[in-house]
Amino acid sequence: MQHTSHLPFPLLGLSGGIAAGKSFVASLLSALGWTVIDADALAREVVAPGSEGLVQVAEAFGPACLQADGTLDRAWMAARVFSDAMARARLNAILHPRIEALRDARLRALPGSTKGVVLDAALWVERGRAHHFDAFWTVDAPEEIRLERLVTRDGLTRDAALARLRAQATAAERALHADLVIPNDGRELSGILAGAEAALLADWRVRRGRTWRPNMPAPFSAEQLRDVLATLLSRGGDYGEVFAERRRAHALGMDDGRMEDVLASETFGASLRLVDGETTRFADLIAPTLDELLEAARTLAAPGTGTPAEVPALVVSVHPTPSPIEQDPGQVPLSDKVALVRRAETGARSQAESLRPGALKQVSVGYGDNTQRVWIAAAERRDGSWSGRLTEDQRTQVVLRANVTAGDGSQLQTGYQALGETRGFELFTEEAVTRTVGEAVRLAIQALDAQPAPAGTFPVVLSSSAGGTMIHEACGHGLEADLALAGMSSFAGKLGQKVAAEGVTIIDDGTLPHKRGSQAIDDEGNPVSRVVLIENGVLKAFLQSRKTSKKMDTEPTGNGRRESYRHLPIPRMRNTFLAAGSESPEAILRDLDRGLLVKRMGGGQVDTVTGNFVFQVTEGYWVENGVAKYPVKNATLSGCGPDVLKGLTRIGNDLCHFDIGTCGKDGQGVPVSDALPTILCPALVVGGTAEALPSVI
């Protein structure tokens, strides 16, 4: 979508699963005076008889896609693309650019007096565009209602209708992106829409200003960066890059009521990268001047023997952020941050005393914020011609960590909880802070009453609250392209093959609002995206940087990440999750005769080549006859990631909790998050200190 910050009216992105009632809601908004631009209608226009779009579709899919009168056979096409992901991607590649061009033309033609525009499309989430609007709403309805509508409306069998539902993002995933979820289950919607419309009309300009942030004062001008690139590529090469970074960070730590650490730092640096065939030359500089950058560029260029690059003029490309902030933590007084830490520490002590007087032994609270501004200038040769680009981004991270130790005279147990997102200081509401420290207290005190975990091989239910450590560690790293290319992944060489059970879909998405791994661009200047890695059990893609995508003859996925200007970008996860299924978590647990329920996971180890893993359980319960009988302690889980994926038979519909962390790889750490719905793992090895029980499997 083109840059829309200049439009004098609000833009509302509207989406929803097939047969959820999106068009019905659009009609209600139209009745309120909104202009509706329907992607389905535009899609029909771009394949109208005689259009270039129809010609290309016919060339790609053959004459069978046309009816006798030469028009597109939409029923034939729908049956084809909903059952074949590759065919769906091929059709989208033809239609989407034309649809977008037509939509942008319609937007430009609207008068300034327009009340607002509804951009109605089914695939905003799938295409990684849900953060491009002043607000994003999604329409949802229970699956059974949607199935009934599809069967009745389109004359489909139940299985065919279900396949169409499964070809789209789940309702749980769309809700992660949405400012508003509209429940179209038969209830009256006028009140919901009226209230939401009023709120949007009141603050859309403020929201837009946060999403499409103005250009930041850059350390070097576009012309200066072009000169550096021209110098870097003066003796040949295929790709040149300047990565400049300013970073500001603050950290506070309180231990047992004493403020132990108050740290502040500010850095500025830049790096140069020159790629010539299979050779990469790299240099990083602390607080460089322009002359120092040019001198480093000449040094890197010196070994080259090729012809100078024709670097074009660089124009800043602006991308919307999925994580707009309200209160810049860098502008928050230190006294407010100290007060936050003290409030959290006092709250933890108060809650511990109310739960079990005298049990609290220690409270540690830490606060941190990090604001990173990056400018990335690059020139690349493709098919004999040079292109150039200049992109920028500002990333803000804040986190509050609480670690609580409780004891009863014979043992000490700890509880840990963190609150962190790509938000500003507004994240730390009274409710959020109370909830965070309360969870740390609860975990520590509950562990005092936990019994040693049994040992054996048992079914394990991983709750959504456990986070996606299993997906991130046991599967996610193996889906990073550099490890696959090096033969260090259990998924290497398996593109297009069945690697997991039916219904297992794993996604990495850098566009999720405010999640810890989200940003506007990656560290190579590529827009972030939503990458479906495994779809219904089939391996579809790897996470790509520029370097790995060249080797795999594909496109970068927006996963080229680096810790700082001192590092080379490599493929890294962002927000990685197992897509929600259709079962209720309660039903999954109810059917567990005997086994372990895991509500929180800790650290662990994984071998990316084999997928074998060992993880700690920080909150778990022994289950008998579908009921959690007692909490356990000192439990571990071990197994093989790919085997777990192949054995999943039950997947819940409750994708809601993302764990946060800093992922380490090749000496670099980057912020990430991960999640999964409630799942049943039919057989995992449970390590415990209690007497071994007979294994179920």
Coordinates of C-alpha atoms in Angstrom, one line a residue, residues 206-691:
V206 CA -3.1 11.1 16.7
R207 CA -3.0 7.3 15.9
R208 CA -1.8 8.0 12.4
G209 CA 1.0 10.2 13.6
R210 CA 2.3 7.4 15.8
T211 CA 2.0 4.8 13.1
W212 CA 3.5 6.8 10.3
R213 CA 6.2 8.5 12.3
P214 CA 7.9 11.5 10.7
N215 CA 11.5 11.1 9.4
M216 CA 14.0 11.3 12.2
P217 CA 17.0 13.6 12.1
A218 CA 19.6 11.4 10.5
P219 CA 23.3 11.4 11.3
F220 CA 24.1 11.7 7.5
S221 CA 22.1 13.0 4.6
A222 CA 20.8 10.9 1.8
E223 CA 23.4 12.4 -0.6
Q224 CA 26.2 11.7 1.9
L225 CA 25.2 8.1 2.3
R226 CA 25.0 7.8 -1.5
D227 CA 28.6 9.0 -1.7
V228 CA 29.7 6.4 0.9
L229 CA 28.0 3.6 -1.1
A230 CA 29.6 4.9 -4.3
T231 CA 33.0 4.8 -2.6
L232 CA 32.3 1.3 -1.1
L233 CA 31.4 0.0 -4.6
S234 CA 34.0 2.0 -6.6
R235 CA 36.0 -1.2 -7.4
G236 CA 33.1 -3.5 -8.0
G237 CA 30.7 -5.6 -5.9
D238 CA 27.1 -6.8 -6.0
Y239 CA 25.8 -5.1 -2.8
G240 CA 26.8 -2.3 -0.6
E241 CA 25.3 -1.2 2.7
V242 CA 25.6 1.4 5.4
F243 CA 23.9 0.7 8.7
A244 CA 23.8 3.6 11.2
E245 CA 22.4 3.3 14.7
R246 CA 21.7 5.5 17.7
R247 CA 20.7 3.6 20.9
R248 CA 19.6 4.9 24.3
A249 CA 19.0 2.6 27.2
H250 CA 18.2 2.8 30.9
A251 CA 18.1 0.1 33.6
L252 CA 17.2 0.1 37.3
G253 CA 17.4 -2.8 39.7
M254 CA 16.1 -3.1 43.3
D255 CA 17.0 -6.0 45.6
D256 CA 15.3 -6.4 49.0
G257 CA 14.3 -2.7 49.1
R258 CA 17.7 -1.4 48.0
M259 CA 18.2 0.3 44.7
E260 CA 21.3 -1.5 43.5
D261 CA 21.7 -0.4 39.9
V262 CA 20.8 2.8 38.0
L263 CA 22.4 2.7 34.6
A264 CA 22.1 4.9 31.5
S265 CA 23.9 4.6 28.2
E266 CA 23.8 6.2 24.8
T267 CA 25.7 4.9 21.7
F268 CA 26.1 5.9 18.1
G269 CA 27.9 3.7 15.5
A270 CA 27.8 2.6 11.9
S271 CA 28.9 -0.4 9.9
L272 CA 29.7 -1.0 6.2
R273 CA 29.1 -4.2 4.3
L274 CA 30.4 -5.0 0.9
V275 CA 29.3 -8.2 -0.9
D276 CA 31.2 -9.3 -3.9
G277 CA 30.2 -12.7 -5.1
E278 CA 30.7 -15.1 -2.2
T279 CA 32.9 -12.7 -0.4
T280 CA 31.7 -10.3 2.3
R281 CA 33.8 -7.5 3.7
F282 CA 32.6 -5.7 6.9
A283 CA 33.7 -2.8 9.1
D284 CA 32.2 -1.2 12.1
L285 CA 33.0 2.3 13.5
I286 CA 32.2 4.0 16.8
A287 CA 30.6 7.5 16.4
P288 CA 32.1 8.0 12.9
T289 CA 32.3 11.2 11.0
L290 CA 31.5 11.3 7.3
D291 CA 35.3 11.3 6.4
E292 CA 35.8 8.3 8.6
L293 CA 33.0 6.4 6.9
L294 CA 34.5 7.3 3.4
E295 CA 37.9 6.2 4.5
A296 CA 36.5 2.8 5.8
A297 CA 34.6 2.5 2.5
R298 CA 37.8 3.0 0.5
T299 CA 39.6 0.4 2.6
L300 CA 36.9 -2.2 2.1
A301 CA 36.7 -1.5 -1.7
A302 CA 40.5 -1.7 -2.2
P303 CA 40.7 -5.5 -2.9
G304 CA 38.1 -5.2 -5.6
T305 CA 38.9 -5.5 -9.3
G306 CA 35.5 -4.6 -10.9
T307 CA 33.9 -1.5 -12.3
P308 CA 32.4 1.3 -10.2
A309 CA 28.7 1.0 -9.4
E310 CA 26.2 3.5 -10.7
V311 CA 24.5 4.2 -7.4
P312 CA 21.2 6.1 -7.9
A313 CA 20.0 8.9 -5.7
L314 CA 18.6 7.7 -2.4
V315 CA 15.0 8.6 -1.3
V316 CA 13.8 7.7 2.2
S317 CA 11.2 4.9 2.2
V318 CA 8.9 5.2 5.1
H319 CA 7.1 2.1 6.6
P320 CA 4.4 2.1 9.2
T321 CA 5.3 0.7 12.6
P322 CA 3.2 -2.1 14.1
S323 CA 4.1 -0.8 17.5
P324 CA 3.2 2.9 17.9
I325 CA 4.1 4.3 21.3
E326 CA 2.4 6.9 23.4
Q327 CA 5.0 7.8 26.1
D328 CA 8.6 7.8 25.0
P329 CA 10.5 6.2 28.0
G330 CA 13.5 8.4 27.2
Q331 CA 11.4 11.4 28.1
V332 CA 10.2 9.9 31.4
P333 CA 11.9 11.3 34.4
L334 CA 14.2 9.0 36.4
S335 CA 12.1 9.6 39.4
D336 CA 9.0 8.1 37.7
K337 CA 11.0 4.9 36.8
V338 CA 12.3 4.6 40.4
A339 CA 8.7 5.0 41.6
L340 CA 7.6 2.2 39.3
V341 CA 10.2 -0.2 40.6
R342 CA 9.4 0.7 44.2
R343 CA 5.7 0.3 43.6
A344 CA 6.3 -3.2 42.1
E345 CA 8.5 -4.2 45.0
T346 CA 6.0 -3.0 47.6
G347 CA 3.2 -4.7 45.8
A348 CA 5.0 -8.0 45.7
R349 CA 5.6 -7.8 49.5
S350 CA 2.0 -6.9 50.2
Q351 CA 0.6 -9.7 48.0
A352 CA 3.0 -12.3 49.5
E353 CA 2.0 -11.3 53.0
S354 CA -1.7 -11.7 52.2
L355 CA -1.1 -15.2 50.6
R356 CA 1.2 -16.6 53.3
P357 CA 2.5 -14.4 56.1
G358 CA 6.2 -14.8 56.7
A359 CA 6.9 -16.8 53.6
L360 CA 8.5 -14.1 51.6
K361 CA 12.3 -14.1 51.7
Q362 CA 13.5 -11.9 48.9
V363 CA 12.1 -9.6 46.1
S364 CA 14.1 -8.4 43.1
V365 CA 12.6 -6.0 40.6
G366 CA 14.3 -4.8 37.5
Y367 CA 13.3 -2.2 34.9
G368 CA 14.7 -1.5 31.5
D369 CA 14.0 0.5 28.4
N370 CA 15.8 0.6 25.1
T371 CA 15.2 3.0 22.1
Q372 CA 17.0 2.1 18.9
R373 CA 17.0 4.3 15.8
V374 CA 18.4 2.9 12.6
W375 CA 19.1 4.2 9.1
I376 CA 19.9 1.7 6.4
A377 CA 21.3 2.7 3.0
A378 CA 21.9 0.0 0.4
A379 CA 22.7 -0.3 -3.3
E380 CA 22.3 -3.6 -5.1
R381 CA 22.9 -4.9 -8.6
R382 CA 20.3 -7.1 -10.2
D383 CA 20.1 -8.1 -13.8
G384 CA 22.9 -5.7 -14.7
S385 CA 21.2 -2.5 -13.2
W386 CA 21.7 -0.8 -9.9
S387 CA 19.0 0.1 -7.4
G388 CA 19.3 2.1 -4.2
R389 CA 17.2 2.6 -1.1
L390 CA 17.3 4.4 2.2
T391 CA 15.0 3.1 5.1
E392 CA 14.7 4.0 8.7
D393 CA 13.0 2.7 11.9
Q394 CA 12.7 3.5 15.5
R395 CA 12.2 0.6 17.9
T396 CA 11.2 1.0 21.6
Q397 CA 11.4 -1.8 24.1
V398 CA 10.3 -1.6 27.8
V399 CA 10.4 -4.4 30.4
L400 CA 9.6 -4.9 34.1
R401 CA 10.9 -8.1 35.7
A402 CA 9.9 -9.5 39.1
N403 CA 11.7 -12.3 40.9
V404 CA 10.3 -13.5 44.2
T405 CA 11.8 -16.0 46.6
A406 CA 9.7 -17.7 49.3
G407 CA 10.6 -20.3 52.0
D408 CA 9.1 -22.4 54.7
G409 CA 12.2 -23.2 56.8
S410 CA 13.1 -26.3 54.8
Q411 CA 13.2 -25.1 51.3
L412 CA 13.4 -22.0 49.1
Q413 CA 11.4 -21.6 45.9
T414 CA 11.3 -18.8 43.3
G415 CA 8.7 -17.3 41.0
Y416 CA 9.5 -15.1 38.1
Q417 CA 7.3 -13.0 35.8
A418 CA 8.1 -10.3 33.2
L419 CA 6.1 -7.6 31.5
G420 CA 7.6 -6.3 28.3
E421 CA 6.5 -5.2 24.9
T422 CA 7.4 -2.8 22.1
R423 CA 5.5 0.0 23.8
G424 CA 6.3 3.1 25.7
F425 CA 6.1 3.8 29.4
E426 CA 2.3 3.6 29.1
L427 CA 2.6 -0.2 29.4
F428 CA 3.0 0.0 33.1
T429 CA -0.5 0.6 34.3
E430 CA -1.4 -0.1 37.9
E431 CA -3.4 -3.2 36.8
A432 CA -0.5 -4.6 34.7
V433 CA 2.1 -4.1 37.3
T434 CA -0.1 -5.6 40.0
R435 CA -0.8 -8.6 37.8
T436 CA 2.9 -9.1 37.0
V437 CA 4.2 -9.1 40.5
G438 CA 1.2 -11.1 41.7
E439 CA 2.0 -13.9 39.3
A440 CA 5.7 -14.0 40.5
V441 CA 4.5 -14.2 44.1
R442 CA 1.9 -16.9 43.4
L443 CA 4.4 -19.1 41.6
A444 CA 7.0 -18.8 44.4
I445 CA 4.5 -19.6 47.2
Q446 CA 2.7 -22.3 45.3
A447 CA 6.0 -24.1 44.7
L448 CA 6.4 -24.5 48.4
D449 CA 3.4 -26.9 48.4
A450 CA 4.4 -28.6 45.2
Q451 CA 5.3 -32.3 45.2
P452 CA 8.3 -33.8 43.4
A453 CA 7.4 -34.6 39.8
P454 CA 7.1 -38.3 38.8
A455 CA 9.5 -39.6 36.1
G456 CA 8.4 -41.5 33.1
T457 CA 6.9 -41.1 29.6
F458 CA 3.5 -39.5 29.7
P459 CA 1.0 -37.4 27.7
V460 CA 1.7 -33.7 28.4
V461 CA -0.8 -30.9 27.9
L462 CA 1.0 -27.6 27.3
S463 CA -1.2 -24.7 28.2
S464 CA -1.3 -21.6 26.1
S465 CA 0.1 -19.8 29.2
A466 CA 3.2 -21.9 28.9
G467 CA 4.3 -19.7 26.0
G468 CA 6.0 -20.9 22.8
T469 CA 9.4 -22.0 24.2
M470 CA 8.8 -25.4 22.6
I471 CA 8.1 -23.9 19.2
H472 CA 10.9 -21.4 19.4
E473 CA 13.7 -23.7 20.6
A474 CA 12.8 -27.2 19.3
C475 CA 11.4 -26.1 15.9
G476 CA 12.0 -22.4 15.2
H477 CA 15.8 -22.4 15.0
G478 CA 15.7 -25.3 12.6
L479 CA 13.5 -23.1 10.3
E480 CA 16.2 -20.4 10.0
A481 CA 17.7 -20.6 6.6
D482 CA 21.3 -20.3 7.5
L483 CA 21.1 -23.4 9.7
A484 CA 19.2 -25.3 7.0
L485 CA 21.9 -24.4 4.4
A486 CA 24.6 -25.5 6.8
G487 CA 22.9 -28.9 7.3
M488 CA 22.4 -28.0 11.0
S489 CA 18.6 -28.3 10.9
S490 CA 16.4 -31.3 11.1
F491 CA 14.2 -29.6 8.4
A492 CA 17.1 -29.2 5.9
G493 CA 16.1 -30.4 2.4
K494 CA 12.5 -31.0 3.3
L495 CA 10.7 -28.0 1.6
G496 CA 7.3 -29.2 0.4
Q497 CA 7.4 -32.3 2.5
K498 CA 5.1 -33.4 5.3
V499 CA 7.0 -32.6 8.5
A500 CA 4.2 -32.3 11.0
A501 CA 0.7 -33.5 11.7
E502 CA -2.3 -32.3 9.8
G503 CA -3.5 -29.0 11.3
V504 CA -0.1 -27.9 12.5
T505 CA 0.7 -24.5 11.2
I506 CA 3.8 -22.5 12.4
I507 CA 4.1 -18.8 11.7
D508 CA 6.7 -16.1 12.3
D509 CA 5.2 -12.6 12.2
G510 CA 7.1 -9.3 12.6
T511 CA 3.9 -7.3 12.2
L512 CA 2.1 -8.3 15.4
P513 CA 1.2 -5.1 17.3
H514 CA 3.5 -4.4 20.3
K515 CA 5.0 -7.9 20.4
R516 CA 8.7 -8.0 21.5
G517 CA 9.9 -9.2 18.1
S518 CA 8.0 -6.6 16.0
Q519 CA 9.4 -3.7 14.0
A520 CA 8.7 -1.8 10.8
I521 CA 11.7 -3.1 8.9
D522 CA 14.4 -5.7 9.5
D523 CA 18.1 -4.8 9.9
E524 CA 18.6 -4.9 6.1
G525 CA 15.8 -2.5 5.3
N526 CA 13.2 -5.0 4.2
P527 CA 9.6 -4.5 5.4
V528 CA 8.6 -7.0 8.0
S529 CA 6.2 -9.7 7.0
R530 CA 4.1 -12.7 8.1
V531 CA 5.9 -15.9 7.1
V532 CA 4.0 -19.2 7.1
L533 CA 6.8 -21.8 7.8
I534 CA 4.7 -24.9 8.1
E535 CA 1.2 -25.1 6.8
N536 CA -1.1 -27.9 7.8
G537 CA 2.0 -30.1 8.4
V538 CA 3.8 -29.2 5.2
L539 CA 7.1 -27.3 5.3
K540 CA 6.5 -24.1 3.2
A541 CA 9.4 -21.7 3.8
F542 CA 12.5 -20.8 5.8
L543 CA 13.3 -17.5 7.5
Q544 CA 15.5 -15.6 5.2
S545 CA 18.1 -12.9 5.2
R546 CA 19.3 -11.3 2.0
K547 CA 22.3 -13.7 1.9
T548 CA 20.4 -16.9 2.5
S549 CA 17.6 -15.9 0.1
K550 CA 20.1 -15.5 -2.7
K551 CA 21.4 -19.0 -2.0
M552 CA 17.9 -20.5 -1.9
D553 CA 16.7 -18.4 -4.9
T554 CA 13.9 -16.8 -3.1
E555 CA 13.1 -13.4 -1.6
P556 CA 14.1 -12.0 1.8
T557 CA 11.4 -12.4 4.4
G558 CA 12.2 -9.5 6.7
N559 CA 14.1 -11.7 9.1
G560 CA 17.6 -10.4 8.6
R561 CA 18.4 -9.2 12.1
R562 CA 21.5 -8.1 14.0
E563 CA 22.1 -7.2 17.6
S564 CA 23.8 -3.9 16.8
Y565 CA 25.9 -2.0 14.2
R566 CA 28.8 -4.2 15.3
H567 CA 27.2 -7.4 13.8
L568 CA 26.3 -8.9 10.5
P569 CA 22.6 -9.6 9.9
I570 CA 21.6 -13.3 10.0
P571 CA 18.2 -15.0 9.8
R572 CA 16.4 -14.7 13.1
M573 CA 12.9 -15.3 14.5
R574 CA 10.7 -12.5 15.6
N575 CA 7.3 -13.5 17.0
T576 CA 7.0 -17.3 16.4
F577 CA 3.8 -19.2 17.2
L578 CA 1.8 -22.3 16.5
A579 CA -1.5 -21.3 15.0
A580 CA -4.6 -22.0 17.0
G581 CA -6.8 -25.0 16.3
S582 CA -10.5 -25.5 16.9
E583 CA -10.7 -27.3 20.2
S584 CA -11.5 -25.8 23.6
P585 CA -8.6 -26.1 26.1
E586 CA -11.0 -27.5 28.7
A587 CA -11.9 -30.4 26.5
I588 CA -8.2 -31.3 25.8
L589 CA -7.5 -31.3 29.6
R590 CA -10.7 -33.2 30.4
D591 CA -9.7 -36.1 28.2
L592 CA -6.3 -36.5 29.8
D593 CA -6.5 -39.7 32.0
R594 CA -3.0 -39.4 33.5
G595 CA -0.2 -37.1 32.7
L596 CA 1.3 -33.6 33.1
L597 CA -0.3 -30.2 32.6
V598 CA 2.4 -27.5 32.0
K599 CA 1.3 -23.9 32.5
R600 CA 4.8 -22.3 32.5
M601 CA 8.1 -23.3 30.9
G602 CA 11.6 -22.3 31.8
G603 CA 14.9 -22.5 30.0
G604 CA 16.4 -25.5 28.3
Q605 CA 18.7 -26.8 25.6
V606 CA 18.1 -28.0 22.1
D607 CA 20.1 -29.6 19.3
T608 CA 19.0 -28.0 16.1
V609 CA 20.4 -30.8 14.0
T610 CA 18.3 -33.6 15.6
G611 CA 15.6 -31.4 17.3
N612 CA 16.2 -33.1 20.6
F613 CA 15.4 -30.8 23.6
V614 CA 15.3 -30.6 27.4
F615 CA 13.2 -27.9 29.0
Q616 CA 12.5 -27.0 32.6
V617 CA 8.9 -26.8 33.9
T618 CA 8.3 -23.8 36.2
E619 CA 4.6 -24.4 36.8
G620 CA 3.2 -27.9 36.3
Y621 CA 0.4 -30.1 37.6
W622 CA -0.1 -33.8 37.8
V623 CA -3.4 -34.7 36.2
E624 CA -5.6 -37.7 36.8
N625 CA -9.0 -38.3 35.1
G626 CA -8.9 -34.8 33.5
V627 CA -8.4 -33.0 36.9
A628 CA -5.2 -31.2 38.0
K629 CA -4.5 -33.0 41.3
Y630 CA -1.4 -31.2 42.7
P631 CA 1.4 -28.9 41.6
V632 CA 4.8 -30.5 40.9
K633 CA 8.3 -29.2 41.1
N634 CA 11.8 -30.1 39.7
A635 CA 10.2 -31.3 36.5
T636 CA 11.8 -31.4 33.0
L637 CA 10.5 -32.3 29.6
S638 CA 12.5 -33.9 26.9
G639 CA 11.8 -35.2 23.4
C640 CA 12.3 -34.4 19.8
G641 CA 10.8 -31.3 18.3
P642 CA 10.0 -32.7 14.8
D643 CA 8.5 -35.8 16.5
V644 CA 6.3 -33.7 18.7
L645 CA 5.0 -31.8 15.6
K646 CA 4.2 -35.1 13.9
G647 CA 2.4 -36.4 16.9
L648 CA 0.2 -33.5 17.7
T649 CA -3.5 -34.5 17.5
R650 CA -5.2 -31.9 19.5
I651 CA -4.7 -28.1 19.2
G652 CA -6.7 -25.6 21.2
N653 CA -8.3 -22.3 20.1
D654 CA -6.7 -20.2 22.8
L655 CA -3.7 -18.3 21.3
C656 CA -3.3 -15.5 23.7
H657 CA -0.1 -15.5 25.7
F658 CA 3.3 -14.7 24.3
D659 CA 6.5 -15.3 26.3
I660 CA 9.2 -12.7 25.9
G661 CA 13.0 -13.1 25.8
T662 CA 16.3 -12.3 24.2
C663 CA 17.3 -15.0 21.7
G664 CA 21.0 -15.8 21.4
K665 CA 22.6 -17.1 18.3
D666 CA 26.2 -16.7 16.9
G667 CA 27.1 -14.4 19.7
Q668 CA 24.2 -12.1 19.0
G669 CA 21.1 -11.4 21.1
V670 CA 17.8 -10.0 19.7
P671 CA 14.4 -9.5 21.3
V672 CA 11.8 -12.2 20.5
S673 CA 8.5 -13.6 21.6
D674 CA 6.7 -16.9 21.1
A675 CA 3.4 -18.6 21.7
L676 CA 1.3 -21.6 21.2
P677 CA -2.3 -22.6 22.0
T678 CA -3.1 -25.4 24.4
I679 CA -1.8 -28.7 22.8
L680 CA -1.6 -32.3 23.7
C681 CA 1.7 -34.0 23.2
P682 CA 0.9 -37.7 23.4
A683 CA 4.3 -38.8 24.7
L684 CA 7.1 -36.8 26.3
V685 CA 9.7 -37.9 28.8
V686 CA 9.1 -36.3 32.1
G687 CA 12.1 -36.0 34.3
G688 CA 11.4 -35.7 38.0
T689 CA 12.8 -36.5 41.5
A690 CA 9.8 -38.6 42.7
E691 CA 9.6 -42.3 42.4

